[in-house]
PDB file of C-alpha atoms and ligand atoms in Angstrom:
ATOM      1  CA  MET A   1     -30.457   5.462  13.222  1.00 90.00           C
ATOM      2  CA  LYS A   2     -32.010   8.420  14.982  1.00 94.00           C
ATOM      3  CA  LEU A   3     -33.410   8.008  18.501  1.00 96.00           C
ATOM      4  CA  THR A   4     -36.144  10.440  19.567  1.00 97.00           C
ATOM      5  CA  VAL A   5     -36.873  10.475  23.298  1.00 97.00           C
ATOM      6  CA  ALA A   6     -40.077  12.089  24.562  1.00 97.00           C
ATOM      7  CA  LYS A   7     -39.413  15.070  26.828  1.00 97.00           C
ATOM      8  CA  SER A   8     -42.364  13.984  28.974  1.00 96.00           C
ATOM      9  CA  ALA A   9     -41.064  10.413  29.506  1.00 96.00           C
ATOM     10  CA  GLY A  10     -40.808   9.227  33.101  1.00 92.00           C
ATOM     11  CA  PHE A  11     -41.908  10.348  36.567  1.00 93.00           C
ATOM     12  CA  CYS A  12     -44.777  12.802  36.730  1.00 94.00           C
ATOM     13  CA  PHE A  13     -45.197  15.362  39.492  1.00 95.00           C
ATOM     14  CA  GLY A  14     -47.435  13.098  41.620  1.00 95.00           C
ATOM     15  CA  VAL A  15     -45.107  10.108  41.455  1.00 94.00           C
ATOM     16  CA  ARG A  16     -42.015  12.207  42.196  1.00 95.00           C
ATOM     17  CA  ARG A  17     -43.827  13.739  45.155  1.00 97.00           C
ATOM     18  CA  ALA A  18     -44.822  10.288  46.495  1.00 96.00           C
ATOM     19  CA  MET A  19     -41.245   9.048  46.078  1.00 95.00           C
ATOM     20  CA  ASP A  20     -39.838  12.085  47.904  1.00 96.00           C
ATOM     21  CA  MET A  21     -42.323  11.558  50.735  1.00 97.00           C
ATOM     22  CA  ALA A  22     -41.355   7.873  51.019  1.00 97.00           C
ATOM     23  CA  VAL A  23     -37.622   8.614  51.057  1.00 96.00           C
ATOM     24  CA  GLU A  24     -38.140  11.308  53.693  1.00 97.00           C
ATOM     25  CA  ALA A  25     -40.297   8.935  55.764  1.00 97.00           C
ATOM     26  CA  ALA A  26     -37.566   6.274  55.579  1.00 97.00           C
ATOM     27  CA  LYS A  27     -35.197   8.757  57.254  1.00 96.00           C
ATOM     28  CA  ARG A  28     -37.686   9.868  59.921  1.00 96.00           C
ATOM     29  CA  TYR A  29     -39.459   6.593  60.713  1.00 95.00           C
ATOM     30  CA  PRO A  30     -37.007   3.837  59.819  1.00 87.00           C
ATOM     31  CA  LYS A  31     -38.875   1.202  61.858  1.00 90.00           C
ATOM     32  CA  HIS A  32     -42.237  -0.236  60.812  1.00 96.00           C
ATOM     33  CA  LEU A  33     -42.666   1.731  57.597  1.00 98.00           C
ATOM     34  CA  TYR A  34     -45.088   0.379  54.997  1.00 98.00           C
ATOM     35  CA  THR A  35     -46.811   1.329  51.769  1.00 97.00           C
ATOM     36  CA  LEU A  36     -50.351   0.121  51.150  1.00 97.00           C
ATOM     37  CA  GLY A  37     -49.891  -1.605  47.802  1.00 94.00           C
ATOM     38  CA  PRO A  38     -46.908  -0.737  45.609  1.00 92.00           C
ATOM     39  CA  LEU A  39     -46.084   2.974  45.987  1.00 92.00           C
ATOM     40  CA  ILE A  40     -45.968   3.179  42.220  1.00 86.00           C
ATOM     41  CA  HIS A  41     -46.571   0.571  39.535  1.00 83.00           C
ATOM     42  CA  ASN A  42     -42.946  -0.216  38.883  1.00 85.00           C
ATOM     43  CA  PRO A  43     -41.268  -3.317  40.374  1.00 87.00           C
ATOM     44  CA  GLN A  44     -37.736  -1.831  40.147  1.00 85.00           C
ATOM     45  CA  VAL A  45     -38.776   1.167  42.229  1.00 87.00           C
ATOM     46  CA  VAL A  46     -40.602  -1.006  44.764  1.00 90.00           C
ATOM     47  CA  ALA A  47     -37.402  -3.084  45.160  1.00 92.00           C
ATOM     48  CA  SER A  48     -35.268   0.045  45.657  1.00 92.00           C
ATOM     49  CA  LEU A  49     -37.674   1.320  48.334  1.00 95.00           C
ATOM     50  CA  GLU A  50     -37.489  -2.039  50.082  1.00 95.00           C
ATOM     51  CA  GLN A  51     -33.714  -1.474  50.344  1.00 95.00           C
ATOM     52  CA  LEU A  52     -34.476   1.731  52.267  1.00 96.00           C
ATOM     53  CA  GLY A  53     -36.716  -0.189  54.663  1.00 96.00           C
ATOM     54  CA  VAL A  54     -40.051   0.730  53.049  1.00 97.00           C
ATOM     55  CA  LYS A  55     -42.005  -2.515  53.019  1.00 96.00           C
ATOM     56  CA  MET A  56     -44.990  -3.120  50.760  1.00 96.00           C
ATOM     57  CA  ARG A  57     -48.184  -4.682  52.142  1.00 97.00           C
ATOM     58  CA  GLU A  58     -51.377  -5.310  50.187  1.00 96.00           C
ATOM     59  CA  THR A  59     -53.838  -4.753  53.047  1.00 97.00           C
ATOM     60  CA  VAL A  60     -54.091  -2.676  56.226  1.00 98.00           C
ATOM     61  CA  GLU A  61     -54.600  -5.950  58.127  1.00 98.00           C
ATOM     62  CA  GLU A  62     -51.009  -6.965  57.260  1.00 98.00           C
ATOM     63  CA  ILE A  63     -49.576  -3.817  58.851  1.00 98.00           C
ATOM     64  CA  PRO A  64     -49.051  -4.473  62.552  1.00 96.00           C
ATOM     65  CA  GLN A  65     -48.025  -0.976  63.710  1.00 96.00           C
ATOM     66  CA  GLY A  66     -46.044   2.101  62.744  1.00 97.00           C
ATOM     67  CA  THR A  67     -46.407   4.233  59.624  1.00 98.00           C
ATOM     68  CA  VAL A  68     -48.357   3.666  56.429  1.00 98.00           C
ATOM     69  CA  ILE A  69     -47.833   5.611  53.219  1.00 98.00           C
ATOM     70  CA  PHE A  70     -50.838   6.004  50.948  1.00 97.00           C
ATOM     71  CA  ARG A  71     -49.760   5.981  47.333  1.00 93.00           C
ATOM     72  CA  SER A  72     -50.399   8.563  44.625  1.00 92.00           C
ATOM     73  CA  HIS A  73     -53.509   6.668  43.350  1.00 92.00           C
ATOM     74  CA  GLY A  74     -55.266   7.388  46.633  1.00 95.00           C
ATOM     75  CA  VAL A  75     -56.840   5.050  49.134  1.00 96.00           C
ATOM     76  CA  SER A  76     -60.375   3.810  49.675  1.00 95.00           C
ATOM     77  CA  LEU A  77     -62.494   5.224  52.486  1.00 95.00           C
ATOM     78  CA  GLU A  78     -62.584   1.759  54.094  1.00 96.00           C
ATOM     79  CA  ASP A  79     -58.781   1.498  54.184  1.00 97.00           C
ATOM     80  CA  LEU A  80     -58.477   5.030  55.516  1.00 97.00           C
ATOM     81  CA  GLU A  81     -60.877   4.188  58.338  1.00 97.00           C
ATOM     82  CA  LYS A  82     -59.092   0.898  59.104  1.00 98.00           C
ATOM     83  CA  ALA A  83     -55.707   2.669  59.298  1.00 98.00           C
ATOM     84  CA  ARG A  84     -57.184   5.267  61.642  1.00 98.00           C
ATOM     85  CA  ARG A  85     -58.748   2.593  63.843  1.00 98.00           C
ATOM     86  CA  LYS A  86     -55.370   0.849  64.086  1.00 97.00           C
ATOM     87  CA  LYS A  87     -53.817   4.205  65.038  1.00 98.00           C
ATOM     88  CA  LEU A  88     -51.220   3.953  62.295  1.00 98.00           C
ATOM     89  CA  ARG A  89     -49.270   7.106  61.469  1.00 98.00           C
ATOM     90  CA  ILE A  90     -50.570   8.098  58.017  1.00 98.00           C
ATOM     91  CA  ILE A  91     -48.472   9.732  55.328  1.00 98.00           C
ATOM     92  CA  ASP A  92     -50.882  10.616  52.555  1.00 98.00           C
ATOM     93  CA  ALA A  93     -49.040  10.730  49.226  1.00 97.00           C
ATOM     94  CA  THR A  94     -52.276  10.809  47.196  1.00 97.00           C
ATOM     95  CA  CYS A  95     -51.585  13.024  44.205  1.00 96.00           C
ATOM     96  CA  PRO A  96     -53.488  16.354  44.449  1.00 97.00           C
ATOM     97  CA  THR A  97     -54.794  15.749  40.913  1.00 97.00           C
ATOM     98  CA  VAL A  98     -56.320  12.427  42.060  1.00 97.00           C
ATOM     99  CA  LYS A  99     -57.836  14.183  45.093  1.00 97.00           C
ATOM    100  CA  ARG A 100     -59.476  16.582  42.637  1.00 97.00           C
ATOM    101  CA  VAL A 101     -61.329  13.648  40.980  1.00 98.00           C
ATOM    102  CA  GLN A 102     -62.478  12.425  44.403  1.00 97.00           C
ATOM    103  CA  PHE A 103     -63.698  15.956  45.152  1.00 97.00           C
ATOM    104  CA  PHE A 104     -65.719  16.191  41.905  1.00 98.00           C
ATOM    105  CA  ALA A 105     -67.215  12.718  42.424  1.00 97.00           C
ATOM    106  CA  LYS A 106     -68.494  13.755  45.870  1.00 96.00           C
ATOM    107  CA  PHE A 107     -69.621  17.161  44.546  1.00 97.00           C
ATOM    108  CA  LEU A 108     -71.700  15.531  41.791  1.00 97.00           C
ATOM    109  CA  ARG A 109     -73.366  13.087  44.187  1.00 96.00           C
ATOM    110  CA  ARG A 110     -74.136  15.886  46.638  1.00 96.00           C
ATOM    111  CA  HIS A 111     -75.886  17.800  43.857  1.00 97.00           C
ATOM    112  CA  GLY A 112     -77.987  14.842  42.739  1.00 96.00           C
ATOM    113  CA  TYR A 113     -76.097  13.773  39.607  1.00 97.00           C
ATOM    114  CA  ALA A 114     -75.623  10.142  38.618  1.00 96.00           C
ATOM    115  CA  VAL A 115     -71.869   9.719  38.153  1.00 98.00           C
ATOM    116  CA  LEU A 116     -70.230   8.237  35.082  1.00 98.00           C
ATOM    117  CA  LEU A 117     -66.521   7.590  35.487  1.00 98.00           C
ATOM    118  CA  VAL A 118     -64.417   6.881  32.420  1.00 98.00           C
ATOM    119  CA  GLY A 119     -61.776   4.513  33.715  1.00 96.00           C
ATOM    120  CA  ASP A 120     -60.594   1.008  34.438  1.00 94.00           C
ATOM    121  CA  ALA A 121     -62.936  -0.487  37.042  1.00 94.00           C
ATOM    122  CA  HIS A 122     -60.147  -2.525  38.642  1.00 93.00           C
ATOM    123  CA  HIS A 123     -57.586   0.232  38.936  1.00 92.00           C
ATOM    124  CA  PRO A 124     -56.881   1.287  42.553  1.00 92.00           C
ATOM    125  CA  GLU A 125     -57.517   4.941  41.729  1.00 95.00           C
ATOM    126  CA  VAL A 126     -60.998   4.084  40.424  1.00 96.00           C
ATOM    127  CA  GLU A 127     -61.738   1.764  43.353  1.00 95.00           C
ATOM    128  CA  ALA A 128     -60.800   4.566  45.756  1.00 95.00           C
ATOM    129  CA  ILE A 129     -63.002   7.125  43.954  1.00 96.00           C
ATOM    130  CA  ARG A 130     -65.975   4.724  44.045  1.00 95.00           C
ATOM    131  CA  SER A 131     -65.587   4.196  47.775  1.00 94.00           C
ATOM    132  CA  TYR A 132     -66.136   7.918  48.484  1.00 92.00           C
ATOM    133  CA  ILE A 133     -69.521   7.909  46.758  1.00 92.00           C
ATOM    134  CA  LYS A 134     -70.574   4.498  48.020  1.00 84.00           C
ATOM    135  CA  ASP A 135     -70.383   2.767  44.633  1.00 69.00           C
ATOM    136  CA  LYS A 136     -73.110   5.000  43.159  1.00 80.00           C
ATOM    137  CA  VAL A 137     -71.179   5.278  39.932  1.00 94.00           C
ATOM    138  CA  GLU A 138     -71.001   3.605  36.527  1.00 96.00           C
ATOM    139  CA  VAL A 139     -67.500   2.932  35.231  1.00 97.00           C
ATOM    140  CA  VAL A 140     -66.859   2.591  31.481  1.00 97.00           C
ATOM    141  CA  ASP A 141     -63.647   1.914  29.633  1.00 95.00           C
ATOM    142  CA  ASP A 142     -64.991   1.838  26.088  1.00 94.00           C
ATOM    143  CA  VAL A 143     -67.648   3.758  24.243  1.00 96.00           C
ATOM    144  CA  GLN A 144     -69.662   0.623  23.296  1.00 96.00           C
ATOM    145  CA  ALA A 145     -70.448   0.133  26.994  1.00 94.00           C
ATOM    146  CA  MET A 146     -72.577   3.282  26.750  1.00 95.00           C
ATOM    147  CA  ASN A 147     -75.216   1.306  24.811  1.00 93.00           C
ATOM    148  CA  ARG A 148     -76.309  -0.456  27.988  1.00 94.00           C
ATOM    149  CA  LEU A 149     -76.422   2.684  30.170  1.00 95.00           C
ATOM    150  CA  GLY A 150     -78.876   5.496  30.813  1.00 89.00           C
ATOM    151  CA  PRO A 151     -81.087   7.351  30.261  1.00 95.00           C
ATOM    152  CA  TRP A 152     -80.393   9.856  33.010  1.00 96.00           C
ATOM    153  CA  ALA A 153     -82.091  13.056  34.153  1.00 96.00           C
ATOM    154  CA  LYS A 154     -78.886  14.498  35.628  1.00 97.00           C
ATOM    155  CA  LEU A 155     -75.505  13.058  34.740  1.00 97.00           C
ATOM    156  CA  GLY A 156     -72.007  14.016  35.853  1.00 98.00           C
ATOM    157  CA  VAL A 157     -69.013  12.752  33.871  1.00 98.00           C
ATOM    158  CA  ILE A 158     -65.465  12.507  35.192  1.00 98.00           C
ATOM    159  CA  ALA A 159     -62.394  10.467  34.225  1.00 97.00           C
ATOM    160  CA  GLN A 160     -59.614   8.505  35.838  1.00 96.00           C
ATOM    161  CA  THR A 161     -56.599  10.817  35.705  1.00 95.00           C
ATOM    162  CA  THR A 162     -54.622   8.679  33.265  1.00 90.00           C
ATOM    163  CA  GLN A 163     -57.421   7.908  30.797  1.00 91.00           C
ATOM    164  CA  SER A 164     -57.158   8.532  27.088  1.00 89.00           C
ATOM    165  CA  PHE A 165     -58.536  11.974  26.233  1.00 89.00           C
ATOM    166  CA  ARG A 166     -59.937  10.621  22.974  1.00 91.00           C
ATOM    167  CA  LEU A 167     -62.041   8.019  24.821  1.00 95.00           C
ATOM    168  CA  PHE A 168     -63.232  10.655  27.285  1.00 96.00           C
ATOM    169  CA  LYS A 169     -64.453  12.855  24.414  1.00 96.00           C
ATOM    170  CA  GLU A 170     -66.204   9.884  22.745  1.00 97.00           C
ATOM    171  CA  VAL A 171     -68.011   8.972  25.970  1.00 98.00           C
ATOM    172  CA  VAL A 172     -69.062  12.583  26.597  1.00 98.00           C
ATOM    173  CA  ALA A 173     -70.433  12.763  23.036  1.00 97.00           C
ATOM    174  CA  ALA A 174     -72.382   9.509  23.584  1.00 97.00           C
ATOM    175  CA  CYS A 175     -73.897  10.962  26.768  1.00 97.00           C
ATOM    176  CA  LEU A 176     -75.645  13.715  24.795  1.00 96.00           C
ATOM    177  CA  ASP A 177     -78.185  11.159  23.537  1.00 93.00           C
ATOM    178  CA  ARG A 178     -78.780   9.716  26.993  1.00 95.00           C
ATOM    179  CA  ALA A 179     -79.080  12.519  29.502  1.00 96.00           C
ATOM    180  CA  LYS A 180     -81.182  15.678  29.828  1.00 96.00           C
ATOM    181  CA  GLU A 181     -78.622  17.566  31.888  1.00 98.00           C
ATOM    182  CA  ILE A 182     -74.895  16.842  31.831  1.00 98.00           C
ATOM    183  CA  ARG A 183     -72.010  18.268  33.851  1.00 98.00           C
ATOM    184  CA  VAL A 184     -68.555  17.338  32.639  1.00 98.00           C
ATOM    185  CA  PHE A 185     -65.361  17.783  34.611  1.00 98.00           C
ATOM    186  CA  ASN A 186     -62.257  17.045  32.632  1.00 97.00           C
ATOM    187  CA  THR A 187     -60.232  15.335  35.345  1.00 97.00           C
ATOM    188  CA  ILE A 188     -57.600  13.847  33.057  1.00 95.00           C
ATOM    189  CA  CYS A 189     -54.233  14.801  34.445  1.00 94.00           C
ATOM    190  CA  PRO A 190     -52.545  17.471  32.279  1.00 93.00           C
ATOM    191  CA  ALA A 191     -49.262  15.547  32.602  1.00 92.00           C
ATOM    192  CA  THR A 192     -50.973  12.467  31.117  1.00 90.00           C
ATOM    193  CA  ALA A 193     -52.550  14.434  28.270  1.00 90.00           C
ATOM    194  CA  ILE A 194     -49.172  16.012  27.396  1.00 94.00           C
ATOM    195  CA  ARG A 195     -47.398  12.628  27.565  1.00 95.00           C
ATOM    196  CA  GLN A 196     -50.004  10.973  25.288  1.00 93.00           C
ATOM    197  CA  LYS A 197     -49.961  13.857  22.803  1.00 94.00           C
ATOM    198  CA  GLU A 198     -46.180  13.823  22.570  1.00 97.00           C
ATOM    199  CA  ALA A 199     -46.151  10.007  22.202  1.00 97.00           C
ATOM    200  CA  VAL A 200     -48.643  10.255  19.313  1.00 96.00           C
ATOM    201  CA  GLU A 201     -46.528  12.885  17.576  1.00 98.00           C
ATOM    202  CA  ILE A 202     -43.380  10.775  17.896  1.00 98.00           C
ATOM    203  CA  ALA A 203     -45.142   7.514  16.884  1.00 98.00           C
ATOM    204  CA  LYS A 204     -46.323   9.190  13.664  1.00 98.00           C
ATOM    205  CA  LYS A 205     -42.809   9.901  12.444  1.00 97.00           C
ATOM    206  CA  VAL A 206     -40.750   6.884  13.603  1.00 97.00           C
ATOM    207  CA  ASP A 207     -40.628   3.321  12.276  1.00 95.00           C
ATOM    208  CA  CYS A 208     -40.310   1.687  15.693  1.00 97.00           C
ATOM    209  CA  MET A 209     -41.605   2.851  19.065  1.00 98.00           C
ATOM    210  CA  ILE A 210     -40.405   1.696  22.497  1.00 98.00           C
ATOM    211  CA  VAL A 211     -42.596   2.326  25.540  1.00 98.00           C
ATOM    212  CA  VAL A 212     -40.916   1.754  28.893  1.00 97.00           C
ATOM    213  CA  GLY A 213     -42.795   1.033  32.098  1.00 95.00           C
ATOM    214  CA  GLY A 214     -44.181  -1.540  34.511  1.00 91.00           C
ATOM    215  CA  TYR A 215     -46.466  -4.193  33.004  1.00 93.00           C
ATOM    216  CA  ASN A 216     -48.802  -3.464  35.915  1.00 88.00           C
ATOM    217  CA  SER A 217     -48.850   0.264  35.108  1.00 89.00           C
ATOM    218  CA  GLY A 218     -52.173   1.255  33.526  1.00 88.00           C
ATOM    219  CA  ASN A 219     -50.856   4.531  32.158  1.00 90.00           C
ATOM    220  CA  THR A 220     -47.904   2.764  30.492  1.00 94.00           C
ATOM    221  CA  GLN A 221     -50.195   0.137  28.934  1.00 94.00           C
ATOM    222  CA  ARG A 222     -52.453   2.897  27.621  1.00 91.00           C
ATOM    223  CA  LEU A 223     -49.481   4.776  26.208  1.00 95.00           C
ATOM    224  CA  ALA A 224     -48.323   1.610  24.438  1.00 97.00           C
ATOM    225  CA  SER A 225     -51.759   0.922  22.989  1.00 95.00           C
ATOM    226  CA  ILE A 226     -52.165   4.526  21.745  1.00 94.00           C
ATOM    227  CA  CYS A 227     -48.743   4.290  20.044  1.00 97.00           C
ATOM    228  CA  LYS A 228     -49.514   0.843  18.594  1.00 97.00           C
ATOM    229  CA  GLU A 229     -52.598   2.171  16.828  1.00 96.00           C
ATOM    230  CA  ILE A 230     -50.327   4.580  14.963  1.00 97.00           C
ATOM    231  CA  GLN A 231     -47.120   2.557  14.714  1.00 98.00           C
ATOM    232  CA  PRO A 232     -47.733  -1.239  14.810  1.00 98.00           C
ATOM    233  CA  ARG A 233     -44.039  -1.780  15.593  1.00 98.00           C
ATOM    234  CA  THR A 234     -44.565  -0.549  19.157  1.00 98.00           C
ATOM    235  CA  TYR A 235     -43.039  -2.573  21.999  1.00 98.00           C
ATOM    236  CA  GLN A 236     -43.560  -2.203  25.731  1.00 98.00           C
ATOM    237  CA  ILE A 237     -40.655  -3.200  27.949  1.00 97.00           C
ATOM    238  CA  GLU A 238     -40.070  -2.921  31.655  1.00 95.00           C
ATOM    239  CA  GLU A 239     -36.270  -3.017  31.618  1.00 94.00           C
ATOM    240  CA  ALA A 240     -33.446  -2.398  29.132  1.00 96.00           C
ATOM    241  CA  ARG A 241     -32.451  -6.067  28.896  1.00 96.00           C
ATOM    242  CA  GLU A 242     -35.854  -6.931  27.352  1.00 97.00           C
ATOM    243  CA  LEU A 243     -35.129  -4.800  24.299  1.00 96.00           C
ATOM    244  CA  ASP A 244     -34.724  -7.161  21.364  1.00 95.00           C
ATOM    245  CA  GLY A 245     -32.128  -6.114  18.795  1.00 93.00           C
ATOM    246  CA  LYS A 246     -34.297  -7.552  15.982  1.00 94.00           C
ATOM    247  CA  TRP A 247     -36.809  -4.748  16.556  1.00 95.00           C
ATOM    248  CA  LEU A 248     -34.194  -2.207  15.471  1.00 94.00           C
ATOM    249  CA  VAL A 249     -32.883  -3.893  12.344  1.00 92.00           C
ATOM    250  CA  ARG A 250     -33.202  -1.579   9.297  1.00 92.00           C
ATOM    251  CA  ARG A 251     -35.016   1.076  11.352  1.00 94.00           C
ATOM    252  CA  LYS A 252     -34.188   4.672  10.471  1.00 94.00           C
ATOM    253  CA  GLU A 253     -35.831   6.381  13.410  1.00 95.00           C
ATOM    254  CA  VAL A 254     -36.812   4.927  16.780  1.00 96.00           C
ATOM    255  CA  GLY A 255     -39.046   6.675  19.309  1.00 97.00           C
ATOM    256  CA  LEU A 256     -38.865   6.241  23.061  1.00 98.00           C
ATOM    257  CA  THR A 257     -41.343   7.219  25.729  1.00 98.00           C
ATOM    258  CA  ALA A 258     -42.123   6.009  29.248  1.00 97.00           C
ATOM    259  CA  GLY A 259     -44.993   5.880  31.703  1.00 95.00           C
ATOM    260  CA  ALA A 260     -45.442   8.169  34.696  1.00 93.00           C
ATOM    261  CA  SER A 261     -43.994   5.587  37.073  1.00 90.00           C
ATOM    262  CA  THR A 262     -40.821   4.817  35.128  1.00 94.00           C
ATOM    263  CA  PRO A 263     -37.652   6.080  36.833  1.00 93.00           C
ATOM    264  CA  TYR A 264     -35.101   8.193  34.997  1.00 93.00           C
ATOM    265  CA  TRP A 265     -32.353   5.593  35.398  1.00 93.00           C
ATOM    266  CA  VAL A 266     -34.410   2.890  33.649  1.00 94.00           C
ATOM    267  CA  ILE A 267     -34.980   5.241  30.690  1.00 96.00           C
ATOM    268  CA  GLN A 268     -31.236   5.995  30.568  1.00 96.00           C
ATOM    269  CA  GLU A 269     -30.428   2.264  30.497  1.00 96.00           C
ATOM    270  CA  VAL A 270     -32.865   1.724  27.622  1.00 97.00           C
ATOM    271  CA  LYS A 271     -31.309   4.613  25.692  1.00 96.00           C
ATOM    272  CA  LYS A 272     -27.864   3.102  26.207  1.00 95.00           C
ATOM    273  CA  ARG A 273     -29.039  -0.322  25.053  1.00 96.00           C
ATOM    274  CA  VAL A 274     -30.661   1.082  21.909  1.00 94.00           C
ATOM    275  CA  LYS A 275     -27.352   2.770  21.070  1.00 90.00           C
ATOM    276  CA  SER A 276     -25.293  -0.354  21.815  1.00 92.00           C
ATOM    277  CA  LEU A 277     -27.587  -2.634  19.773  1.00 87.00           C
ATOM    278  CA  GLU A 278     -27.406  -0.200  16.895  1.00 75.00           C
ATOM    279  CA  GLY A 279     -23.617  -0.402  17.072  1.00 60.00           C
ATOM    280  CA  SER A 280     -23.660  -4.211  17.092  1.00 55.00           C
ATOM    281  CA  LYS A 281     -26.123  -4.379  14.121  1.00 48.00           C
ATOM    282  CA  THR A 282     -27.935  -7.277  15.836  1.00 41.00           C
TER     283      THR A 282
HETATM  284  S1  LIG B 301     -50.247  10.941  36.363  1.00 62.06           S
HETATM  285 FE1  LIG B 301     -51.029  12.921  37.050  1.00 62.06          FE
HETATM  286  S2  LIG B 301     -52.627  12.348  38.506  1.00 62.06           S
HETATM  287 FE2  LIG B 301     -51.369  10.546  38.272  1.00 62.06          FE
HETATM  288  S3  LIG B 301     -49.871  10.713  39.887  1.00 62.06           S
HETATM  289 FE3  LIG B 301     -48.986  11.663  38.065  1.00 62.06          FE
HETATM  290  S4  LIG B 301     -49.429  13.864  38.270  1.00 62.06           S
HETATM  291 FE4  LIG B 301     -50.787  12.743  39.662  1.00 62.06          FE
END
């Protein structure tokens, strides 16, 4: 059995940067160090940070004093203001690519455009973006939702960084019927686009696809669903031990990719388990 591993699998630039900042902060400010929400959507990584003294809290209210790290998804304006009022030391690990979406959202509002954001309304990145333009934004995560929106005189379209490029194109096309003037900023992260493209290419040629990443990771879920459309034998797992040997029986080629928040060591463990299960002919 051949195992094809995506070159783009695992930590992206923004996640690696946030991790480096957290590890550095743990050395410099070992007391009272917190992240607001999980630093990245991966429980194994959150547990390893906890070992270094980086504690996770869901709200600013739960942080009594010290240092708060804002994660790569960004933080809402309200939370930023609360942290400032509490005089917490702020380490802002918001990914520069996410900041770019926040910038375009504010730019569009300032220039009188209604904002349409292609994304998951409940994702922290989307919630943060909304907060900077005071909720004056429509969020869509499927093209059918466009039927209930518009018409607009001036419309600006942006996307959550980890959205599917295909959906973004479909929504932009649907906007042509509903707005007189449209400005589109492609804010999908290049790392995400490359990862999805490579996953599609691998899924097309294998007879089983494994996607590794946190169940709470939106970009991993999206990767799994894109692969599943092409290869129905696609399985998402969080850790190597979840890999079921039955999935590999009589498979000639297996593909492996991972979300942006999946650490290298988890991918290595999955690779090892695929090889060992192949040897045992489970
Ligand atoms: S996926 Fe892209 S936007 Fe999101 S953290 Fe990684 S590099 Fe930044």
